[in-house]
């Protein structure tokens, strides 16, 4: 199928990301797999090509505004869903080592198909709950970077994400433009978990009016071993 790639190329230029034709093709194959699987399973409400480019692909890649040096980092994408932001970031930055995590196995099986089809290396998709996975030695405090586009509030997300981040690393949360109140409410939780909000980057997704915030939380100290609390509690009773 012929796609108009003008919007995508313009957005990439704005983000100063250069992709080879092979990488562009990987994005198109991913789009087609996403739309095909979406017919039988709810992966995304956004299916129109230009909208997927804008609200999924370019939005995911906007991480470069907060983390310009992604080469050879070890990253966890927590609550990855249909693979955002992890798969777009992996296509664009092949040296990035990524673990995609989601609590729904059907999504993970889809992502494993995507990884195989696109021939991606140094990336795994795991079916786990954050509360259990964060207790495992091979995952706890081992990532340079944890990212999440999940919809949970920032206090709960911090409890899910910060235990995975090594001291000196960062948790970066994708939020809407008007997240100021949520950020304020999360400060206590972030502190308890060993982090500190170091920056908030507000921007518009390239070639759109869609406002976003990237909340950068730096991990200053180790996360106390009682966190995260048992399954479901971080969402029901945020710190």
PDB file of C-alpha atoms in Angstrom:
ATOM      1  CA  UNK A   1       0.000   0.000   0.000  1.00  0.00           C
ATOM      2  CA  UNK A   2       1.150   3.535  -0.749  1.00  0.00           C
ATOM      3  CA  UNK A   3       1.405   5.817   2.281  1.00  0.00           C
ATOM      4  CA  UNK A   4       1.920   9.553   2.330  1.00  0.00           C
ATOM      5  CA  UNK A   5       5.007   9.855   4.518  1.00  0.00           C
ATOM      6  CA  UNK A   6       5.301  13.642   4.378  1.00  0.00           C
ATOM      7  CA  UNK A   7       3.931  14.164   7.905  1.00  0.00           C
ATOM      8  CA  UNK A   8       6.205  11.465   9.323  1.00  0.00           C
ATOM      9  CA  UNK A   9       9.340  12.749   7.578  1.00  0.00           C
ATOM     10  CA  UNK A  10       8.578  16.313   8.676  1.00  0.00           C
ATOM     11  CA  UNK A  11       8.080  15.204  12.288  1.00  0.00           C
ATOM     12  CA  UNK A  12      11.326  13.205  12.260  1.00  0.00           C
ATOM     13  CA  UNK A  13      13.172  16.235  10.898  1.00  0.00           C
ATOM     14  CA  UNK A  14      11.750  18.378  13.702  1.00  0.00           C
ATOM     15  CA  UNK A  15      12.971  15.820  16.250  1.00  0.00           C
ATOM     16  CA  UNK A  16      16.327  15.594  14.454  1.00  0.00           C
ATOM     17  CA  UNK A  17      15.956  11.853  14.007  1.00  0.00           C
ATOM     18  CA  UNK A  18      17.343  10.334  10.811  1.00  0.00           C
ATOM     19  CA  UNK A  19      15.942   7.001   9.685  1.00  0.00           C
ATOM     20  CA  UNK A  20      17.062   4.723   6.866  1.00  0.00           C
ATOM     21  CA  UNK A  21      14.521   3.462   4.333  1.00  0.00           C
ATOM     22  CA  UNK A  22      14.677   0.099   6.102  1.00  0.00           C
ATOM     23  CA  UNK A  23      13.681   1.732   9.405  1.00  0.00           C
ATOM     24  CA  UNK A  24      10.811   3.600   7.695  1.00  0.00           C
ATOM     25  CA  UNK A  25       9.681   0.241   6.281  1.00  0.00           C
ATOM     26  CA  UNK A  26       9.778  -1.268   9.785  1.00  0.00           C
ATOM     27  CA  UNK A  27       7.411   1.488  10.975  1.00  0.00           C
ATOM     28  CA  UNK A  28       5.029   0.758   8.076  1.00  0.00           C
ATOM     29  CA  UNK A  29       5.085  -2.994   8.765  1.00  0.00           C
ATOM     30  CA  UNK A  30       4.405  -2.281  12.448  1.00  0.00           C
ATOM     31  CA  UNK A  31       1.476  -0.055  11.484  1.00  0.00           C
ATOM     32  CA  UNK A  32      -0.008  -2.783   9.264  1.00  0.00           C
ATOM     33  CA  UNK A  33       0.398  -5.446  11.967  1.00  0.00           C
ATOM     34  CA  UNK A  34      -1.195  -3.120  14.532  1.00  0.00           C
ATOM     35  CA  UNK A  35      -4.235  -2.442  12.338  1.00  0.00           C
ATOM     36  CA  UNK A  36      -4.634  -6.109  11.388  1.00  0.00           C
ATOM     37  CA  UNK A  37      -4.455  -7.333  15.009  1.00  0.00           C
ATOM     38  CA  UNK A  38      -6.736  -4.498  16.125  1.00  0.00           C
ATOM     39  CA  UNK A  39      -9.577  -6.108  14.127  1.00  0.00           C
ATOM     40  CA  UNK A  40      -9.666  -9.007  16.585  1.00  0.00           C
ATOM     41  CA  UNK A  41      -8.263  -7.416  19.734  1.00  0.00           C
ATOM     42  CA  UNK A  42      -8.531  -3.965  21.251  1.00  0.00           C
ATOM     43  CA  UNK A  43      -5.015  -2.499  20.946  1.00  0.00           C
ATOM     44  CA  UNK A  44      -5.753   1.104  20.008  1.00  0.00           C
ATOM     45  CA  UNK A  45      -8.691   3.397  19.291  1.00  0.00           C
ATOM     46  CA  UNK A  46      -6.437   5.318  16.878  1.00  0.00           C
ATOM     47  CA  UNK A  47      -6.176   3.522  13.533  1.00  0.00           C
ATOM     48  CA  UNK A  48      -6.069   6.151  10.769  1.00  0.00           C
ATOM     49  CA  UNK A  49      -2.523   6.301   9.323  1.00  0.00           C
ATOM     50  CA  UNK A  50      -1.758  10.003   9.898  1.00  0.00           C
ATOM     51  CA  UNK A  51      -3.165   9.813  13.428  1.00  0.00           C
ATOM     52  CA  UNK A  52      -1.058   6.750  14.308  1.00  0.00           C
ATOM     53  CA  UNK A  53       1.991   8.579  12.929  1.00  0.00           C
ATOM     54  CA  UNK A  54       1.234  11.631  15.083  1.00  0.00           C
ATOM     55  CA  UNK A  55      -0.266  10.238  18.286  1.00  0.00           C
ATOM     56  CA  UNK A  56       1.683   6.991  18.568  1.00  0.00           C
ATOM     57  CA  UNK A  57       4.894   7.056  16.509  1.00  0.00           C
ATOM     58  CA  UNK A  58       6.009  10.694  16.777  1.00  0.00           C
ATOM     59  CA  UNK A  59       4.674  11.021  20.323  1.00  0.00           C
ATOM     60  CA  UNK A  60       6.753   7.981  21.353  1.00  0.00           C
ATOM     61  CA  UNK A  61       9.869   9.394  19.672  1.00  0.00           C
ATOM     62  CA  UNK A  62       9.466  12.729  21.491  1.00  0.00           C
ATOM     63  CA  UNK A  63      11.392  11.044  24.329  1.00  0.00           C
ATOM     64  CA  UNK A  64      14.511  12.506  22.644  1.00  0.00           C
ATOM     65  CA  UNK A  65      13.433  15.892  24.035  1.00  0.00           C
ATOM     66  CA  UNK A  66      14.050  14.534  27.549  1.00  0.00           C
ATOM     67  CA  UNK A  67      16.729  11.904  26.861  1.00  0.00           C
ATOM     68  CA  UNK A  68      18.793  12.979  23.862  1.00  0.00           C
ATOM     69  CA  UNK A  69      21.415  10.277  24.368  1.00  0.00           C
ATOM     70  CA  UNK A  70      19.614   6.950  24.033  1.00  0.00           C
ATOM     71  CA  UNK A  71      22.416   4.935  22.441  1.00  0.00           C
ATOM     72  CA  UNK A  72      23.212   1.726  24.330  1.00  0.00           C
ATOM     73  CA  UNK A  73      20.945   2.545  27.272  1.00  0.00           C
ATOM     74  CA  UNK A  74      18.991  -0.196  29.031  1.00  0.00           C
ATOM     75  CA  UNK A  75      15.312   0.759  29.123  1.00  0.00           C
ATOM     76  CA  UNK A  76      12.063  -0.641  30.521  1.00  0.00           C
ATOM     77  CA  UNK A  77       8.761   0.324  28.896  1.00  0.00           C
ATOM     78  CA  UNK A  78       6.238  -0.345  31.651  1.00  0.00           C
ATOM     79  CA  UNK A  79       2.589  -0.885  30.686  1.00  0.00           C
ATOM     80  CA  UNK A  80       3.622  -0.896  27.026  1.00  0.00           C
ATOM     81  CA  UNK A  81       0.159  -1.827  25.669  1.00  0.00           C
ATOM     82  CA  UNK A  82       0.476  -2.058  21.886  1.00  0.00           C
ATOM     83  CA  UNK A  83       4.195  -1.272  22.132  1.00  0.00           C
ATOM     84  CA  UNK A  84       4.320   2.462  22.805  1.00  0.00           C
ATOM     85  CA  UNK A  85       6.765   4.065  23.246  1.00  0.00           C
ATOM     86  CA  UNK A  86       9.113   1.033  23.222  1.00  0.00           C
ATOM     87  CA  UNK A  87       8.782  -0.296  19.654  1.00  0.00           C
ATOM     88  CA  UNK A  88       9.109   3.113  17.891  1.00  0.00           C
ATOM     89  CA  UNK A  89      12.138   3.903  20.079  1.00  0.00           C
ATOM     90  CA  UNK A  90      13.715   0.528  19.324  1.00  0.00           C
ATOM     91  CA  UNK A  91      13.229   0.960  15.554  1.00  0.00           C
ATOM     92  CA  UNK A  92      14.738   4.457  15.658  1.00  0.00           C
ATOM     93  CA  UNK A  93      17.576   3.575  18.059  1.00  0.00           C
ATOM     94  CA  UNK A  94      18.657  -0.019  17.336  1.00  0.00           C
ATOM     95  CA  UNK A  95      21.408   0.051  20.011  1.00  0.00           C
ATOM     96  CA  UNK A  96      18.882   0.663  22.777  1.00  0.00           C
ATOM     97  CA  UNK A  97      18.302  -2.434  24.929  1.00  0.00           C
ATOM     98  CA  UNK A  98      14.595  -2.632  25.768  1.00  0.00           C
ATOM     99  CA  UNK A  99      12.275  -4.722  27.918  1.00  0.00           C
ATOM    100  CA  UNK A 100       8.574  -4.240  27.129  1.00  0.00           C
ATOM    101  CA  UNK A 101       6.300  -5.158  30.016  1.00  0.00           C
ATOM    102  CA  UNK A 102       2.537  -5.539  30.137  1.00  0.00           C
ATOM    103  CA  UNK A 103       0.111  -7.362  32.428  1.00  0.00           C
ATOM    104  CA  UNK A 104      -2.019  -8.638  29.498  1.00  0.00           C
ATOM    105  CA  UNK A 105      -0.504 -11.689  27.830  1.00  0.00           C
ATOM    106  CA  UNK A 106      -2.415 -11.208  24.543  1.00  0.00           C
ATOM    107  CA  UNK A 107      -0.611  -7.908  24.013  1.00  0.00           C
ATOM    108  CA  UNK A 108       2.755  -9.497  24.791  1.00  0.00           C
ATOM    109  CA  UNK A 109       2.136 -12.278  22.234  1.00  0.00           C
ATOM    110  CA  UNK A 110       1.344  -9.598  19.621  1.00  0.00           C
ATOM    111  CA  UNK A 111       4.545  -7.700  20.498  1.00  0.00           C
ATOM    112  CA  UNK A 112       6.615 -10.886  20.236  1.00  0.00           C
ATOM    113  CA  UNK A 113       5.219 -11.308  16.699  1.00  0.00           C
ATOM    114  CA  UNK A 114       6.171  -7.694  15.906  1.00  0.00           C
ATOM    115  CA  UNK A 115       9.716  -8.184  17.251  1.00  0.00           C
ATOM    116  CA  UNK A 116      10.141 -11.330  15.103  1.00  0.00           C
ATOM    117  CA  UNK A 117       8.611  -9.800  11.974  1.00  0.00           C
ATOM    118  CA  UNK A 118      10.725  -6.637  12.186  1.00  0.00           C
ATOM    119  CA  UNK A 119      13.903  -8.571  13.027  1.00  0.00           C
ATOM    120  CA  UNK A 120      14.559  -6.478  16.150  1.00  0.00           C
ATOM    121  CA  UNK A 121      17.432  -7.493  18.429  1.00  0.00           C
ATOM    122  CA  UNK A 122      18.146  -6.746  22.128  1.00  0.00           C
ATOM    123  CA  UNK A 123      14.440  -6.394  22.910  1.00  0.00           C
ATOM    124  CA  UNK A 124      12.140  -8.694  24.896  1.00  0.00           C
ATOM    125  CA  UNK A 125       8.444  -8.541  25.729  1.00  0.00           C
ATOM    126  CA  UNK A 126       7.460  -9.980  29.107  1.00  0.00           C
ATOM    127  CA  UNK A 127       4.088 -10.752  30.627  1.00  0.00           C
ATOM    128  CA  UNK A 128       4.354  -9.535  34.222  1.00  0.00           C
ATOM    129  CA  UNK A 129       2.746  -7.292  36.784  1.00  0.00           C
ATOM    130  CA  UNK A 130       5.052  -4.477  37.921  1.00  0.00           C
ATOM    131  CA  UNK A 131       4.469  -5.311  41.592  1.00  0.00           C
ATOM    132  CA  UNK A 132       5.855  -8.848  41.114  1.00  0.00           C
ATOM    133  CA  UNK A 133       8.516  -8.077  38.514  1.00  0.00           C
ATOM    134  CA  UNK A 134      10.069  -5.336  40.687  1.00  0.00           C
ATOM    135  CA  UNK A 135      10.857  -7.946  43.364  1.00  0.00           C
ATOM    136  CA  UNK A 136      12.991  -9.997  40.972  1.00  0.00           C
ATOM    137  CA  UNK A 137      16.716  -9.446  41.331  1.00  0.00           C
ATOM    138  CA  UNK A 138      17.375  -9.399  37.579  1.00  0.00           C
ATOM    139  CA  UNK A 139      14.994  -6.444  37.148  1.00  0.00           C
ATOM    140  CA  UNK A 140      15.115  -4.429  40.361  1.00  0.00           C
ATOM    141  CA  UNK A 141      17.204  -1.249  40.068  1.00  0.00           C
ATOM    142  CA  UNK A 142      18.910  -2.495  36.877  1.00  0.00           C
ATOM    143  CA  UNK A 143      17.589  -0.058  34.221  1.00  0.00           C
ATOM    144  CA  UNK A 144      19.151   3.255  33.138  1.00  0.00           C
ATOM    145  CA  UNK A 145      15.729   4.414  32.100  1.00  0.00           C
ATOM    146  CA  UNK A 146      12.111   3.456  32.728  1.00  0.00           C
ATOM    147  CA  UNK A 147       9.417   5.044  30.550  1.00  0.00           C
ATOM    148  CA  UNK A 148       5.661   4.836  30.627  1.00  0.00           C
ATOM    149  CA  UNK A 149       2.803   6.213  28.551  1.00  0.00           C
ATOM    150  CA  UNK A 150       0.313   4.394  30.792  1.00  0.00           C
ATOM    151  CA  UNK A 151      -2.674   6.342  32.098  1.00  0.00           C
ATOM    152  CA  UNK A 152      -2.224   5.772  35.856  1.00  0.00           C
ATOM    153  CA  UNK A 153      -1.661   8.857  38.019  1.00  0.00           C
ATOM    154  CA  UNK A 154       1.955   9.870  38.581  1.00  0.00           C
ATOM    155  CA  UNK A 155       2.063   8.791  42.269  1.00  0.00           C
ATOM    156  CA  UNK A 156       1.022   5.225  41.356  1.00  0.00           C
ATOM    157  CA  UNK A 157       3.225   5.159  38.243  1.00  0.00           C
ATOM    158  CA  UNK A 158       6.239   6.254  40.290  1.00  0.00           C
ATOM    159  CA  UNK A 159       5.681   3.359  42.690  1.00  0.00           C
ATOM    160  CA  UNK A 160       5.489   0.954  39.739  1.00  0.00           C
ATOM    161  CA  UNK A 161       8.462   2.405  37.842  1.00  0.00           C
ATOM    162  CA  UNK A 162      11.107   3.771  40.224  1.00  0.00           C
ATOM    163  CA  UNK A 163      11.975   0.374  41.821  1.00  0.00           C
ATOM    164  CA  UNK A 164      13.297  -0.705  38.389  1.00  0.00           C
ATOM    165  CA  UNK A 165      15.593   2.304  37.911  1.00  0.00           C
ATOM    166  CA  UNK A 166      19.230   2.162  38.993  1.00  0.00           C
ATOM    167  CA  UNK A 167      20.522   4.983  41.184  1.00  0.00           C
ATOM    168  CA  UNK A 168      21.577   7.771  38.827  1.00  0.00           C
ATOM    169  CA  UNK A 169      19.035   6.666  36.219  1.00  0.00           C
ATOM    170  CA  UNK A 170      15.653   8.215  35.396  1.00  0.00           C
ATOM    171  CA  UNK A 171      11.964   7.440  35.147  1.00  0.00           C
ATOM    172  CA  UNK A 172      10.294   9.504  32.412  1.00  0.00           C
ATOM    173  CA  UNK A 173       6.515   9.699  32.322  1.00  0.00           C
ATOM    174  CA  UNK A 174       4.547  10.825  29.262  1.00  0.00           C
ATOM    175  CA  UNK A 175       1.679  13.035  30.426  1.00  0.00           C
ATOM    176  CA  UNK A 176      -0.819  15.524  29.005  1.00  0.00           C
ATOM    177  CA  UNK A 177       0.024  19.236  28.792  1.00  0.00           C
ATOM    178  CA  UNK A 178      -1.959  20.104  31.925  1.00  0.00           C
ATOM    179  CA  UNK A 179      -0.374  17.699  34.416  1.00  0.00           C
ATOM    180  CA  UNK A 180       0.773  20.356  36.924  1.00  0.00           C
ATOM    181  CA  UNK A 181      -1.623  19.365  39.725  1.00  0.00           C
ATOM    182  CA  UNK A 182      -0.842  15.677  39.279  1.00  0.00           C
ATOM    183  CA  UNK A 183       2.899  16.445  39.443  1.00  0.00           C
ATOM    184  CA  UNK A 184       2.437  18.444  42.656  1.00  0.00           C
ATOM    185  CA  UNK A 185       0.466  15.591  44.247  1.00  0.00           C
ATOM    186  CA  UNK A 186       3.150  13.048  43.288  1.00  0.00           C
ATOM    187  CA  UNK A 187       6.110  14.836  44.921  1.00  0.00           C
ATOM    188  CA  UNK A 188       5.814  13.023  48.261  1.00  0.00           C
ATOM    189  CA  UNK A 189       5.571   9.596  46.582  1.00  0.00           C
ATOM    190  CA  UNK A 190       8.547  10.352  44.341  1.00  0.00           C
ATOM    191  CA  UNK A 191      10.644  11.346  47.378  1.00  0.00           C
ATOM    192  CA  UNK A 192       9.668   8.232  49.378  1.00  0.00           C
ATOM    193  CA  UNK A 193      10.682   6.034  46.429  1.00  0.00           C
ATOM    194  CA  UNK A 194      14.155   7.559  46.147  1.00  0.00           C
ATOM    195  CA  UNK A 195      13.495   9.995  43.313  1.00  0.00           C
ATOM    196  CA  UNK A 196      13.294  13.683  42.599  1.00  0.00           C
ATOM    197  CA  UNK A 197      11.421  15.502  39.834  1.00  0.00           C
ATOM    198  CA  UNK A 198      14.338  17.063  37.969  1.00  0.00           C
ATOM    199  CA  UNK A 199      12.602  18.572  34.931  1.00  0.00           C
ATOM    200  CA  UNK A 200       9.275  18.935  33.145  1.00  0.00           C
ATOM    201  CA  UNK A 201       9.484  19.329  29.391  1.00  0.00           C
ATOM    202  CA  UNK A 202       6.350  20.717  27.751  1.00  0.00           C
ATOM    203  CA  UNK A 203       6.010  20.470  24.004  1.00  0.00           C
ATOM    204  CA  UNK A 204       3.644  19.942  21.112  1.00  0.00           C
ATOM    205  CA  UNK A 205       3.884  16.733  19.099  1.00  0.00           C
ATOM    206  CA  UNK A 206       5.521  17.698  15.771  1.00  0.00           C
ATOM    207  CA  UNK A 207       3.106  18.996  13.142  1.00  0.00           C
ATOM    208  CA  UNK A 208       0.150  18.965  15.551  1.00  0.00           C
ATOM    209  CA  UNK A 209      -1.596  21.026  18.212  1.00  0.00           C
ATOM    210  CA  UNK A 210      -1.398  18.189  20.721  1.00  0.00           C
ATOM    211  CA  UNK A 211       0.295  19.386  23.913  1.00  0.00           C
ATOM    212  CA  UNK A 212       2.312  16.982  26.067  1.00  0.00           C
ATOM    213  CA  UNK A 213       4.602  16.924  29.105  1.00  0.00           C
ATOM    214  CA  UNK A 214       7.543  14.656  29.794  1.00  0.00           C
ATOM    215  CA  UNK A 215       8.130  14.385  33.551  1.00  0.00           C
ATOM    216  CA  UNK A 216      11.760  13.515  34.283  1.00  0.00           C
ATOM    217  CA  UNK A 217      12.258  11.878  37.681  1.00  0.00           C
ATOM    218  CA  UNK A 218      15.858  11.255  38.617  1.00  0.00           C
ATOM    219  CA  UNK A 219      16.671   8.373  40.963  1.00  0.00           C
ATOM    220  CA  UNK A 220      18.920   9.750  43.723  1.00  0.00           C
ATOM    221  CA  UNK A 221      18.684   6.935  46.271  1.00  0.00           C
ATOM    222  CA  UNK A 222      17.747   3.276  46.380  1.00  0.00           C
ATOM    223  CA  UNK A 223      14.027   2.490  46.633  1.00  0.00           C
ATOM    224  CA  UNK A 224      13.098   1.086  50.097  1.00  0.00           C
ATOM    225  CA  UNK A 225      12.454  -2.647  49.828  1.00  0.00           C
ATOM    226  CA  UNK A 226       8.777  -2.388  50.889  1.00  0.00           C
ATOM    227  CA  UNK A 227       7.968  -0.742  47.546  1.00  0.00           C
ATOM    228  CA  UNK A 228       6.140  -1.461  45.364  1.00  0.00           C
ATOM    229  CA  UNK A 229       3.356  -2.629  47.642  1.00  0.00           C
ATOM    230  CA  UNK A 230       1.234  -5.688  46.830  1.00  0.00           C
ATOM    231  CA  UNK A 231      -0.730  -5.973  43.555  1.00  0.00           C
ATOM    232  CA  UNK A 232      -3.431  -3.354  43.138  1.00  0.00           C
ATOM    233  CA  UNK A 233      -2.533  -1.239  46.187  1.00  0.00           C
ATOM    234  CA  UNK A 234      -0.427   1.444  44.388  1.00  0.00           C
ATOM    235  CA  UNK A 235      -3.420   2.228  42.148  1.00  0.00           C
ATOM    236  CA  UNK A 236      -6.081   2.080  44.871  1.00  0.00           C
ATOM    237  CA  UNK A 237      -4.080   3.916  47.555  1.00  0.00           C
ATOM    238  CA  UNK A 238      -1.427   6.128  45.947  1.00  0.00           C
ATOM    239  CA  UNK A 239       1.374   7.187  48.304  1.00  0.00           C
TER     240      UNK A 239
END
